[in-house]
Tab-separated table of C-alpha atoms in Angstrom:
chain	number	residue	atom	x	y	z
A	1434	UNK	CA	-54.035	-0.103	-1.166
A	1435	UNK	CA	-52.228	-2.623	1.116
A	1436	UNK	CA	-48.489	-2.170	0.695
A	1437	UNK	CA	-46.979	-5.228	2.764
A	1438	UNK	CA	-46.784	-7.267	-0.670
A	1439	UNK	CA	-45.534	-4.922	-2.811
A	1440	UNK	CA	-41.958	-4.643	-3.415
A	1441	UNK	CA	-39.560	-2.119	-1.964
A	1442	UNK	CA	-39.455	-0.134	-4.755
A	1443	UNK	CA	-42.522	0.601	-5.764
A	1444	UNK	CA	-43.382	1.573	-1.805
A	1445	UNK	CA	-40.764	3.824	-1.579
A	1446	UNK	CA	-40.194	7.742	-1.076
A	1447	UNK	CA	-40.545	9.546	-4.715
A	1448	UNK	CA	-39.560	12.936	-5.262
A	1449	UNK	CA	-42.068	15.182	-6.729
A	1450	UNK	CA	-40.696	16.232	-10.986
A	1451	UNK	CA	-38.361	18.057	-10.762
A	1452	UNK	CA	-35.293	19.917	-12.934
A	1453	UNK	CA	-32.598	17.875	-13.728
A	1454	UNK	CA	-29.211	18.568	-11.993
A	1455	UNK	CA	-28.261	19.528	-15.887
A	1456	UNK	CA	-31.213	21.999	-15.517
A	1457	UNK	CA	-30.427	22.950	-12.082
A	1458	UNK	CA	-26.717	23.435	-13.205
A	1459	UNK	CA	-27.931	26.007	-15.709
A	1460	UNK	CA	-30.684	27.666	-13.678
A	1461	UNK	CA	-27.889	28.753	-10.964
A	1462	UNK	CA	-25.544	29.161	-13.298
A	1463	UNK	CA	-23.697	26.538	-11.297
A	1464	UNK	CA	-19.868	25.948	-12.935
A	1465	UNK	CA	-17.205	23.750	-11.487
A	1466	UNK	CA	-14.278	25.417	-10.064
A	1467	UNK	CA	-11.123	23.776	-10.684
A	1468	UNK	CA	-9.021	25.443	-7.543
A	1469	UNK	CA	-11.631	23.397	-5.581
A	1470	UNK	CA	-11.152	20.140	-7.414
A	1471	UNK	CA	-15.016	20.168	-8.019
A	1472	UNK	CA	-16.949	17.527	-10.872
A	1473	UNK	CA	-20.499	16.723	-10.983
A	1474	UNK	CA	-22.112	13.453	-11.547
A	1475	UNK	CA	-25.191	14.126	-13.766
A	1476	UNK	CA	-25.984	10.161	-14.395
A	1477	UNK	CA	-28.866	9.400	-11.830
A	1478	UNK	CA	-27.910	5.224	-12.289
A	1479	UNK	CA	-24.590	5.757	-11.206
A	1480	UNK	CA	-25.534	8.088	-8.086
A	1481	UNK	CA	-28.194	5.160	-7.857
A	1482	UNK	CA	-25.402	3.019	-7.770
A	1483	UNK	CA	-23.426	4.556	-5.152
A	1484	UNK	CA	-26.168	4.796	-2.870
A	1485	UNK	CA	-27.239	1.378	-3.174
A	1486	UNK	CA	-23.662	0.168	-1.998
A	1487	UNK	CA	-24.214	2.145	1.475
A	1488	UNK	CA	-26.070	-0.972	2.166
A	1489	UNK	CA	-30.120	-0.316	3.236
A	1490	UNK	CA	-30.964	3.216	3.889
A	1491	UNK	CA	-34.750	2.971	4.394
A	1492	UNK	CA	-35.648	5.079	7.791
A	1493	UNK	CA	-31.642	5.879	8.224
A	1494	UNK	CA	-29.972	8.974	8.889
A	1495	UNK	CA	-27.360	10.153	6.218
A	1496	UNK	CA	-25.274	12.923	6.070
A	1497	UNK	CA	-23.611	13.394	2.731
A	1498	UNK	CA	-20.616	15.447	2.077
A	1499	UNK	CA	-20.083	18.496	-0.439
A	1500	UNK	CA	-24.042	17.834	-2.839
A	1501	UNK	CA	-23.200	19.967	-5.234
A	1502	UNK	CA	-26.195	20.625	-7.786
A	1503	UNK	CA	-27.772	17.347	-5.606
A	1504	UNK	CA	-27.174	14.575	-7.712
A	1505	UNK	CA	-26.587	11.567	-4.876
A	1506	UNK	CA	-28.713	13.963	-2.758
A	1507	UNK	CA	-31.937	12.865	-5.087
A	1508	UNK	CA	-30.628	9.356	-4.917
A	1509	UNK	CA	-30.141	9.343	-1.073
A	1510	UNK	CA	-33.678	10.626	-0.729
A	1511	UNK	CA	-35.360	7.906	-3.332
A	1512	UNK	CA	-34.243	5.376	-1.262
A	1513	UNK	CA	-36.748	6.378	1.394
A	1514	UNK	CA	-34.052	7.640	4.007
A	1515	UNK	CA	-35.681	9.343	7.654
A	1516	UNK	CA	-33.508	12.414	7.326
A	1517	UNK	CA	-30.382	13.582	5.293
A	1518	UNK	CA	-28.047	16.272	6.487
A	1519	UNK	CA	-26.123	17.772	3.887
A	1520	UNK	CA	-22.573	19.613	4.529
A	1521	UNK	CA	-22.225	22.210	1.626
A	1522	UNK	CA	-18.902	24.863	1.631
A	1523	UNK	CA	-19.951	26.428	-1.874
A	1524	UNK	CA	-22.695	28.708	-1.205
A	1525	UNK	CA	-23.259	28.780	-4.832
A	1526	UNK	CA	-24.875	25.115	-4.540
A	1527	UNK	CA	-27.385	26.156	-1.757
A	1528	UNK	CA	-30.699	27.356	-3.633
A	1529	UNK	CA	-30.853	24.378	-5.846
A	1530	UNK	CA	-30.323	22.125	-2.441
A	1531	UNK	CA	-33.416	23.924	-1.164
A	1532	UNK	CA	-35.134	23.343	-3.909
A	1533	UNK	CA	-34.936	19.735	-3.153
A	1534	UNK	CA	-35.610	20.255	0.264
A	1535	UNK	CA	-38.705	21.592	-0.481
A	1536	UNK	CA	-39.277	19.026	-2.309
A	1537	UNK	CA	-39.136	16.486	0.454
A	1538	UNK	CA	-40.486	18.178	3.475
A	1539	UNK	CA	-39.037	17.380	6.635
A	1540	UNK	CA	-36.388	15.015	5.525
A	1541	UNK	CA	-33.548	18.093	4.758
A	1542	UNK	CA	-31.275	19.986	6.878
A	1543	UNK	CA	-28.613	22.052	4.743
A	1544	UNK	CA	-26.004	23.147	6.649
A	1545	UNK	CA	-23.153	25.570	5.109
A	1546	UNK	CA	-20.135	25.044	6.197
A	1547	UNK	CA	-16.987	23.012	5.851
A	1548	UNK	CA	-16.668	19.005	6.594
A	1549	UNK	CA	-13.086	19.919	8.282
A	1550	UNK	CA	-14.216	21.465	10.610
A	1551	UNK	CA	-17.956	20.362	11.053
A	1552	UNK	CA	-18.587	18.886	14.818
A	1553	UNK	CA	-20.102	15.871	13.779
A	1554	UNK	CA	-21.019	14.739	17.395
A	1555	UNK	CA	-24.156	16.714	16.865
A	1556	UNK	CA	-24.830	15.956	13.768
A	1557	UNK	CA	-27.527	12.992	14.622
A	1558	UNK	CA	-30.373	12.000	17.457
A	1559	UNK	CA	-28.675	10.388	20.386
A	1560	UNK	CA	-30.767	8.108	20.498
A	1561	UNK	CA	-29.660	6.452	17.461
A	1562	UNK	CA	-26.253	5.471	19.606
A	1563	UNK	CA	-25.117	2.092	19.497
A	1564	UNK	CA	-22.474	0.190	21.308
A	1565	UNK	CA	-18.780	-0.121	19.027
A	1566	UNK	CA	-19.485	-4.158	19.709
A	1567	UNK	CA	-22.797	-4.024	18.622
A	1568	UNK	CA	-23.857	-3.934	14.614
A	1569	UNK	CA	-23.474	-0.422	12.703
A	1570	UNK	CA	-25.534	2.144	14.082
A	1571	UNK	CA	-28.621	3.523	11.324
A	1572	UNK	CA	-26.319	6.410	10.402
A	1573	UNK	CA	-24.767	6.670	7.196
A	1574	UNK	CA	-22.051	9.047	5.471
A	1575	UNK	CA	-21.901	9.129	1.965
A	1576	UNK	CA	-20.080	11.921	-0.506
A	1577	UNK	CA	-18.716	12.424	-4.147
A	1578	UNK	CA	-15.543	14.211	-2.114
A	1579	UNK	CA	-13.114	16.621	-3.832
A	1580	UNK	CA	-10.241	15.149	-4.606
A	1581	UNK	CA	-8.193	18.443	-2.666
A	1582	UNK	CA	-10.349	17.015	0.168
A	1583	UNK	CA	-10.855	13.148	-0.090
A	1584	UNK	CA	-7.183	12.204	1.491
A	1585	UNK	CA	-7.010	14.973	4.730
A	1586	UNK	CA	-10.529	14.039	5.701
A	1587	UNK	CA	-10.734	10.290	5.347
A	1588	UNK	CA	-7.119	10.518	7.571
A	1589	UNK	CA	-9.374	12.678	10.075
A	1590	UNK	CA	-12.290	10.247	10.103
A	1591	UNK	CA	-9.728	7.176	10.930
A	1592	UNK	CA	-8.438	9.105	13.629
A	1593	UNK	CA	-12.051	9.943	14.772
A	1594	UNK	CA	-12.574	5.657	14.209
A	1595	UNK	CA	-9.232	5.359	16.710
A	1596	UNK	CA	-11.225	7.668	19.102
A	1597	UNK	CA	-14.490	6.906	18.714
A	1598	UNK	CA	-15.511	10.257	18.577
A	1599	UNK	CA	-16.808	12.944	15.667
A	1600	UNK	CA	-19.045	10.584	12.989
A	1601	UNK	CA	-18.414	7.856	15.114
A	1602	UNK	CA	-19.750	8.675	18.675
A	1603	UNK	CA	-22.953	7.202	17.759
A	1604	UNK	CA	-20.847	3.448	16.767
A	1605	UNK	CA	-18.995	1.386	14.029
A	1606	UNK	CA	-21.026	4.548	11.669
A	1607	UNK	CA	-20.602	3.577	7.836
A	1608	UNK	CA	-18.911	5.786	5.031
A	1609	UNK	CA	-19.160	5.139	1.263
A	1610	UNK	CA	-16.825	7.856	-0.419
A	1611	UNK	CA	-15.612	8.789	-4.055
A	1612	UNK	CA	-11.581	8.676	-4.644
A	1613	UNK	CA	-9.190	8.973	-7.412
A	1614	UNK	CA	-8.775	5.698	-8.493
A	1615	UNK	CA	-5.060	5.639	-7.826
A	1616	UNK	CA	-6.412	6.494	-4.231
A	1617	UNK	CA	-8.806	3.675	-3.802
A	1618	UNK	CA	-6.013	1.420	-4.759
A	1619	UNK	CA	-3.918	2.657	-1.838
A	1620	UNK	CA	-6.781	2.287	0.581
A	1621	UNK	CA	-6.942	-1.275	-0.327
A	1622	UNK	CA	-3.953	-2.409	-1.469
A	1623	UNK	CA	-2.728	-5.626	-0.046
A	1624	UNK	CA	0.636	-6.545	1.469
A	1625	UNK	CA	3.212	-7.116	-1.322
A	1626	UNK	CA	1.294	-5.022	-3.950
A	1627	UNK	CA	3.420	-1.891	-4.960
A	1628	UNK	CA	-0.275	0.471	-3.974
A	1629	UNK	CA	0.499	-0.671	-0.952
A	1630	UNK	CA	1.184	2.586	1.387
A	1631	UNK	CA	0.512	4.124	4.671
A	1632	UNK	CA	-3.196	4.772	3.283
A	1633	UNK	CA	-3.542	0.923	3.283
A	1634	UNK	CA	-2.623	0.666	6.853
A	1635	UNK	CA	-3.918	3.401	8.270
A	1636	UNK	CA	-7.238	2.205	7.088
A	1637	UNK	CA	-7.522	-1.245	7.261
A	1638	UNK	CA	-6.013	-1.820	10.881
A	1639	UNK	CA	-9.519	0.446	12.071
A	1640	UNK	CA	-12.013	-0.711	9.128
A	1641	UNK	CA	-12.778	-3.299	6.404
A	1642	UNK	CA	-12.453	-1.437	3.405
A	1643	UNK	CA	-13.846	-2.529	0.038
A	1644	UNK	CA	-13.707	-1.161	-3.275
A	1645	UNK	CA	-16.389	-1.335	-4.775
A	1646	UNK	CA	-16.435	-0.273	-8.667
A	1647	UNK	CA	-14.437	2.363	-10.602
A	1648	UNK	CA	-16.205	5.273	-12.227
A	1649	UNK	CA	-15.214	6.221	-15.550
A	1650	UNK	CA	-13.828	10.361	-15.490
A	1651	UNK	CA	-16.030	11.119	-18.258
A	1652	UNK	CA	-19.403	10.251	-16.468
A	1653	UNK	CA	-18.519	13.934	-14.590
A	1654	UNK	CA	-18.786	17.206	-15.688
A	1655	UNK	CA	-15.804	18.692	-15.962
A	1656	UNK	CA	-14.100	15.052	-17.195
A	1657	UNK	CA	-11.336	14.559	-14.497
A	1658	UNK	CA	-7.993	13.553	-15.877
A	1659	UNK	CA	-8.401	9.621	-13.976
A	1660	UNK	CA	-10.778	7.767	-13.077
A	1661	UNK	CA	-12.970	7.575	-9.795
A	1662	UNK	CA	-13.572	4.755	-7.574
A	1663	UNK	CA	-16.338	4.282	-4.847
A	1664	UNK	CA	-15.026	2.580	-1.546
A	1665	UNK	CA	-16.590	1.924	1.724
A	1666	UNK	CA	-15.747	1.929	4.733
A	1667	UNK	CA	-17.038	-0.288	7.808
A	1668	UNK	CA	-15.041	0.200	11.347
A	1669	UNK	CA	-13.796	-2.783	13.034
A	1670	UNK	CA	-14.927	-3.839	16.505
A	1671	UNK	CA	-11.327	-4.404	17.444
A	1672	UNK	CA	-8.544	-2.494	15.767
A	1673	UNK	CA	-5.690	-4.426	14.190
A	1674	UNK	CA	-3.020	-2.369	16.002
A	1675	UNK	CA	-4.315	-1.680	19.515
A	1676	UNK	CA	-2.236	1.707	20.103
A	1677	UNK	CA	-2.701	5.067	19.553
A	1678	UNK	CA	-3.632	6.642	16.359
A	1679	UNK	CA	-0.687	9.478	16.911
A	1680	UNK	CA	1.862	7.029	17.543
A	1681	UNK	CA	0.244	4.395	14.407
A	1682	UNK	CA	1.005	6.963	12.368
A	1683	UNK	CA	3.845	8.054	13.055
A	1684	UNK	CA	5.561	4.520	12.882
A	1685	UNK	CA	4.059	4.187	9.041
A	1686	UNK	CA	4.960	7.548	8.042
A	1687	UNK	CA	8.470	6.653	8.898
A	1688	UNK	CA	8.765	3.436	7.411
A	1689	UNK	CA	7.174	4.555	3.807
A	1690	UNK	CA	9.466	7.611	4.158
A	1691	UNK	CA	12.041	5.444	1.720
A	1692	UNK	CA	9.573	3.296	0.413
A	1693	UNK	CA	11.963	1.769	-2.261
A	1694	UNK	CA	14.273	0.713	0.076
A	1695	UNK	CA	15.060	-1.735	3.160
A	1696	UNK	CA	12.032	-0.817	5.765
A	1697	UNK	CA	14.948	-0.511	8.398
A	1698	UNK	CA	16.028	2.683	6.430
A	1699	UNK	CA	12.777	4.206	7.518
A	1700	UNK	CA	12.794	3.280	11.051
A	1701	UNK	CA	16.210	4.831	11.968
A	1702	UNK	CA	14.403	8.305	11.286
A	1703	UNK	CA	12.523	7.595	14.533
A	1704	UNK	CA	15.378	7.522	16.846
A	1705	UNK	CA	17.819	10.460	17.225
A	1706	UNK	CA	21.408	9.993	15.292
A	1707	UNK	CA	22.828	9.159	18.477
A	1708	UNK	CA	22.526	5.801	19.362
A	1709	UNK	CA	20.147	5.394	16.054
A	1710	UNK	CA	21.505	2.197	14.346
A	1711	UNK	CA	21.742	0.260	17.585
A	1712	UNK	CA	18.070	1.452	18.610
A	1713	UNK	CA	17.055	0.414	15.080
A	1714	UNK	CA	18.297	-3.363	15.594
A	1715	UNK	CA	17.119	-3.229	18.892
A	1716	UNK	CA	13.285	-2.488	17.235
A	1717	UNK	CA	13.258	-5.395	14.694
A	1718	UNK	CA	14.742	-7.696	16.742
A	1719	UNK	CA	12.288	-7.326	19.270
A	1720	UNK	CA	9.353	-7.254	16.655
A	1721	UNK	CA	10.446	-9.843	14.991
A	1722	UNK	CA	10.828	-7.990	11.686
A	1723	UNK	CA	13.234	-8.461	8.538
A	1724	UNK	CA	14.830	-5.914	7.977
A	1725	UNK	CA	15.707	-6.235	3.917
A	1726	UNK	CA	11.921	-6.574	3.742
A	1727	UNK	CA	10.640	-3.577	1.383
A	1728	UNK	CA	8.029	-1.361	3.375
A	1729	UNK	CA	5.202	-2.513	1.300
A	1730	UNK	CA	6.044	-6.146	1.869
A	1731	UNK	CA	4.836	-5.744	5.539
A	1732	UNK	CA	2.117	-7.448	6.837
A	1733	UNK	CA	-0.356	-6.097	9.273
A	1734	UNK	CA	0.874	-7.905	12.165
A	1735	UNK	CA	4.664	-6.799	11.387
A	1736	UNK	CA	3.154	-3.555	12.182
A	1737	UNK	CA	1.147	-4.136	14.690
A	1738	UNK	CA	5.034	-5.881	16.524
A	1739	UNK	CA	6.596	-2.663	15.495
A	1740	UNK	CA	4.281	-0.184	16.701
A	1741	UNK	CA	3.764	-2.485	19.987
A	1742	UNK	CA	8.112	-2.168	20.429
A	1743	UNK	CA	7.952	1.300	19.935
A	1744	UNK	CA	5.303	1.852	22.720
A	1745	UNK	CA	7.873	0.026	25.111
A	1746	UNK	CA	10.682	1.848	23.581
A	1747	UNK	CA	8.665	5.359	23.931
A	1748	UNK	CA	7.164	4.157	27.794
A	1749	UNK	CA	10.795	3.605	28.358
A	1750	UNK	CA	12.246	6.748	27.536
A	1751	UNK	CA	9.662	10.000	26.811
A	1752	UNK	CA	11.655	11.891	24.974
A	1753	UNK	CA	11.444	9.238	21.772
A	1754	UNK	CA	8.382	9.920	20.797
A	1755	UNK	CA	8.411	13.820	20.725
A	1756	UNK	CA	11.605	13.531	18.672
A	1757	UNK	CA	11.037	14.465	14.781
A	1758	UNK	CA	14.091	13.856	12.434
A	1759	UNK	CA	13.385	16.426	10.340
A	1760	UNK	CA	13.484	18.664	12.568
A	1761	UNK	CA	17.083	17.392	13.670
A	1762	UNK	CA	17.903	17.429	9.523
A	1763	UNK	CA	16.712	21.167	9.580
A	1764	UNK	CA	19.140	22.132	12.864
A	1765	UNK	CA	22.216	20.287	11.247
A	1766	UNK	CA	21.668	21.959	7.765
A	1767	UNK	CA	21.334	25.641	9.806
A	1768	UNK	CA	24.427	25.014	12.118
A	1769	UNK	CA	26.541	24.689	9.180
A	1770	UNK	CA	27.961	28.089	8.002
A	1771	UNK	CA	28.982	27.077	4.367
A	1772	UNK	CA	30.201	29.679	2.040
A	1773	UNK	CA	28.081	28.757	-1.067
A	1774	UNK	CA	24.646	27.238	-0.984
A	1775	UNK	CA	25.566	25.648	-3.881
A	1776	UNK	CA	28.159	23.081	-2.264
A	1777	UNK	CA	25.001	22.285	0.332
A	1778	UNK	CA	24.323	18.504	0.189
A	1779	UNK	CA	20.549	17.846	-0.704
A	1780	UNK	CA	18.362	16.798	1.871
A	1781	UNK	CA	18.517	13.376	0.252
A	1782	UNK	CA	22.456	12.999	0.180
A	1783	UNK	CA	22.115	14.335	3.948
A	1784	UNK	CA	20.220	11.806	5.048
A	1785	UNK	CA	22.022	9.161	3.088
A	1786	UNK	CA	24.638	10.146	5.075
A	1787	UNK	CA	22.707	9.799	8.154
């Protein structure tokens, strides 16, 4: 039988019958443990669904993040993929993953370990490198993450984006990720939209980010108090704010510190308190900023002037960027030898008074 006419689907990888991942869940005696934030995705259209919006994974490399009972991981593997790694930390979940291994010979490598602290520079053939100008290398990462995990890791992946390193030492590699829905909204909030956060910059000055559909809670098992959304994540070619990731960060951290207030009142925590209000004006001045503007009314390029000023500021004198204010809150609140701790002021009438 010639296959060059017939569609993709019908010439594609099947899996041999198997147990359902509702049979699989009761064969292991598999159960979600809520100190680990873990809920399983039974439906095969919507796993279907998330794996079609990693864009064509035909003869790619995948590595997907915390399979469970191997829901995706059977949709990952339908769609006719070359090899999928899969990064497991509940050893619980293993035999039914090499079930499915078995299941597709030579396709599987189960690792057991934790995504933290994974070194993903090994994690696929070198020769699949591509240039960052060039289009996405065949490497994919996809995962139904933990919500305990979703935020610390996709913050670690930007940073390996800034770097080029980890995932994305082989190129521009592609994620497509589950999140709280609250969280997808932060990742791709616009300016002037009250989601707006340092999520939204952090990821959108290194990738286009796009949201791509919302997942009711009670498609999982246990039904999650919200709802999750599926986003993906493409890097940019050139980042938006051409600085390092450390010092990105550290500018939007401090200016959604007071995130209901005048962004200036976030900037004075990165200078010391002496000479901070003068080193403040100095800042937006130079970057051209407004200072009444609230922190999630600014735009990409006022952060990309602020975080360029800073540089100058920090090139200029060192000791700036080492300097942590709440560190300098901490020393103040020790040095004072008050008799009750009552009559303390709060941290947040201290640094009013700042």
């Amino acid at each position: 039988l010639c296959l060059m006419g017939v569609p993709r689907k019908v010439a594609a990888f099947h899996l041999p019958p198997l147990p359902t991942v509702g049979e699989i869940i009761k064969l292991f005696r598999l159960k979600a443990q809520k100190q680990l934030s873990q809920n399983f995705l039974l439906d095969l259209r919507l796993t279907d669904k998330i794996v079609r919006q990693a864009g064509e994974l035909k003869n790619a490399h995948v590595c997907e993040v915390g399979p469970g009972p191997g829901g995706i991981t059977r949709s990952i593997l339908s769609a006719g993929v070359e090899e999928l790694l899969l990064i497991e930390k509940d050893a619980r979940f293993i035999p039914g993953l090499q079930m499915l291994s078995e299941a597709a010979p030579g396709k599987v490598r189960i690792v057991h370990g934790d995504i933290l602290t994974y070194k993903m520079e090994k994690a696929f053939p070198m020769h699949l490198k591509k240039n960052w100008e060039d289009e996405p290398p065949d490497i994919h990462i996809i995962g139904n993450l933990p919500f305990s995990v979703s935020t610390p890791l996709i913050i670690k992946w930007l940073e390996n984006v800034s770097k080029k390193d980890g995932p994305f030492i082989y190129g521009r590699t592609q994620m497509t990720l589950t999140f709280q829905k609250e969280v997808a909204e932060r990742l791709t909030a616009n300016p002037g939209g009250m989601k707006r956060s340092r999520l939204s910059i952090m990821s959108q000055h290194l990738c286009t980010v796009e949201n791509c559909f919302v997942i009711p809670g009670q498609a999982f098992v246990p039904k999650p108090e919200v709802d999750v959304a599926v986003v993906h994540f493409t890097p940019l070619v050139q980042p938006k704010i051409e600085q390092p990731f450390a010092l990105v960060e550290k500018v939007v951290q401090s200016v959604f510190q007071f995130r209901r207030k005048y962004c200036c009142r976030g900037i004075e925590t990165l200078f010391p308190e002496s000479g901070r209000l003068k080193r403040t004006e100095q800042l937006m001045m130079t970057a051209n900023v407004d200072p009444t503007l609230r922190p999630f009314q600014l735009s990409m390029s006022h952060f990309r002037n602020l975080c360029n000023t800073y540089r100058k500021m920090c090139d200029e004198d060192p000791s700036l960027f080492v300097y942590n204010y709440r560190e300098e809150l901490r020393q103040k609140k020790t040095g004072r030898n008050l008799p009750k701790r009552t009559s303390q002021p709060s941290e947040t009438e201290e640094e009013d008074q700042l």
